[in-house]
mmCIF file of C-alpha atoms in Angstrom:
data_model
loop_
_atom_site.group_PDB
_atom_site.id
_atom_site.type_symbol
_atom_site.label_atom_id
_atom_site.label_comp_id
_atom_site.label_asym_id
_atom_site.label_seq_id
_atom_site.Cartn_x
_atom_site.Cartn_y
_atom_site.Cartn_z
ATOM 1 C CA MET A 1021 16.195 0.759 5.097
ATOM 2 C CA VAL A 1022 15.657 0.203 8.790
ATOM 3 C CA THR A 1023 17.683 -2.371 10.713
ATOM 4 C CA LEU A 1024 16.520 -3.391 14.181
ATOM 5 C CA SER A 1025 18.456 -5.610 16.561
ATOM 6 C CA ALA A 1026 17.001 -7.904 19.188
ATOM 7 C CA ALA A 1027 17.299 -6.876 22.802
ATOM 8 C CA GLU A 1028 19.632 -9.020 24.852
ATOM 9 C CA GLY A 1029 17.784 -12.091 26.092
ATOM 10 C CA SER A 1030 15.132 -11.911 23.377
ATOM 11 C CA PRO A 1031 14.056 -15.132 21.698
ATOM 12 C CA ARG A 1032 15.622 -15.933 18.332
ATOM 13 C CA PHE A 1033 13.591 -14.693 15.377
ATOM 14 C CA SER A 1034 14.602 -17.261 12.765
ATOM 15 C CA GLU A 1035 17.028 -19.953 11.695
ATOM 16 C CA VAL A 1036 19.220 -19.687 8.629
ATOM 17 C CA ARG A 1037 19.507 -23.058 6.945
ATOM 18 C CA GLY A 1038 21.498 -24.315 4.020
ATOM 19 C CA TRP A 1039 21.118 -27.455 1.918
ATOM 20 C CA ALA A 1040 22.542 -29.074 -1.158
ATOM 21 C CA ASN A 1041 20.585 -30.798 -3.882
ATOM 22 C CA ALA A 1042 20.885 -31.638 -7.578
ATOM 23 C CA GLU A 1043 20.421 -27.963 -8.485
ATOM 24 C CA GLY A 1044 23.258 -26.795 -6.226
ATOM 25 C CA ILE A 1045 23.506 -25.208 -2.833
ATOM 26 C CA SER A 1046 20.627 -23.181 -1.438
ATOM 27 C CA ALA A 1047 19.937 -21.270 1.743
ATOM 28 C CA GLY A 1048 16.822 -19.984 3.399
ATOM 29 C CA VAL A 1049 15.387 -18.515 6.550
ATOM 30 C CA ARG A 1050 12.824 -20.391 8.653
ATOM 31 C CA LEU A 1051 10.848 -18.182 10.998
ATOM 32 C CA LEU A 1052 10.623 -19.198 14.635
ATOM 33 C CA PRO A 1053 7.561 -18.173 16.723
ATOM 34 C CA ALA A 1054 9.006 -14.728 17.525
ATOM 35 C CA GLY A 1055 9.759 -14.221 13.837
ATOM 36 C CA VAL A 1056 6.192 -15.098 12.903
ATOM 37 C CA TRP A 1057 4.931 -12.331 15.211
ATOM 38 C CA ILE A 1058 7.460 -9.902 13.754
ATOM 39 C CA GLU A 1059 6.327 -10.733 10.223
ATOM 40 C CA LYS A 1060 2.693 -10.129 11.214
ATOM 41 C CA GLU A 1061 3.644 -6.711 12.567
ATOM 42 C CA ILE A 1062 5.566 -5.891 9.376
ATOM 43 C CA VAL A 1063 2.536 -6.820 7.253
ATOM 44 C CA ARG A 1064 0.331 -4.641 9.485
ATOM 45 C CA LEU A 1065 2.482 -1.523 9.015
ATOM 46 C CA PRO A 1066 0.655 -0.292 5.851
ATOM 47 C CA GLU A 1067 -2.688 -0.990 7.547
ATOM 48 C CA ARG A 1068 -1.715 1.151 10.534
ATOM 49 C CA TYR A 1069 0.034 3.792 8.421
ATOM 50 C CA PRO A 1070 -1.494 4.051 4.918
ATOM 51 C CA VAL A 1071 1.392 6.286 3.746
ATOM 52 C CA VAL A 1072 3.843 3.408 4.384
ATOM 53 C CA LYS A 1073 4.744 0.795 1.815
ATOM 54 C CA VAL A 1074 6.988 -2.098 2.842
ATOM 55 C CA LEU A 1075 9.171 -2.820 -0.193
ATOM 56 C CA ALA A 1076 11.154 -5.720 1.291
ATOM 57 C CA TYR A 1077 12.092 -7.280 4.603
ATOM 58 C CA CYS A 1078 14.259 -10.041 5.997
ATOM 59 C CA VAL A 1079 13.898 -11.512 9.477
ATOM 60 C CA MET A 1080 17.288 -12.785 10.609
ATOM 61 C CA PRO A 1081 18.011 -14.770 13.819
ATOM 62 C CA ASP A 1082 18.803 -11.720 15.967
ATOM 63 C CA HIS A 1083 17.886 -8.707 13.822
ATOM 64 C CA LEU A 1084 15.695 -7.650 10.931
ATOM 65 C CA HIS A 1085 15.879 -5.408 7.894
ATOM 66 C CA ILE A 1086 12.865 -3.541 6.524
ATOM 67 C CA VAL A 1087 12.874 -1.361 3.419
ATOM 68 C CA ILE A 1088 10.135 1.198 3.991
ATOM 69 C CA PHE A 1089 8.870 3.702 1.452
ATOM 70 C CA ILE A 1090 6.822 6.653 2.681
ATOM 71 C CA LYS A 1091 4.530 7.505 -0.212
ATOM 72 C CA GLU A 1092 3.692 11.072 0.758
ATOM 73 C CA GLN A 1093 4.457 13.720 3.300
ATOM 74 C CA THR A 1094 3.060 12.914 6.719
ATOM 75 C CA GLU A 1095 3.163 14.321 10.217
ATOM 76 C CA THR A 1096 4.122 10.876 11.524
ATOM 77 C CA SER A 1097 7.897 10.556 11.410
ATOM 78 C CA LEU A 1098 9.792 7.401 10.505
ATOM 79 C CA PRO A 1099 11.195 7.102 14.059
ATOM 80 C CA ARG A 1100 7.642 7.226 15.428
ATOM 81 C CA ILE A 1101 6.502 4.525 12.973
ATOM 82 C CA VAL A 1102 9.467 2.344 13.958
ATOM 83 C CA ALA A 1103 8.773 2.901 17.673
ATOM 84 C CA ALA A 1104 5.131 1.864 17.188
ATOM 85 C CA PHE A 1105 6.295 -1.219 15.264
ATOM 86 C CA GLU A 1106 8.686 -2.171 18.085
ATOM 87 C CA ALA A 1107 5.944 -1.653 20.669
ATOM 88 C CA GLY A 1108 3.599 -3.876 18.658
ATOM 89 C CA CYS A 1109 6.236 -6.618 18.526
ATOM 90 C CA THR A 1110 6.881 -6.362 22.269
ATOM 91 C CA LYS A 1111 3.155 -6.554 23.006
ATOM 92 C CA ALA A 1112 2.787 -9.587 20.733
ATOM 93 C CA PHE A 1113 5.670 -11.390 22.485
ATOM 94 C CA ARG A 1114 4.099 -10.885 25.887
#
């Protein structure tokens, strides 16, 4: 699992909301514009790196969690994949 935190001054990624109804109390995450771009970059990871499978992810207001599975041995390291992901997010924000 990879956890990435927002840089200071970055826009919020999402809002965590809670509500009550007849079925009980629920909570959810609503993506803000920055979070939408982050999600697009997460979805693109297996396209850019075919050896990568994203098993799960959660975009929180100021950080995100991604569970990444590398299906086979590769010369591209996980830190390099994460750095490329971060660069893609930064480019999308600008």
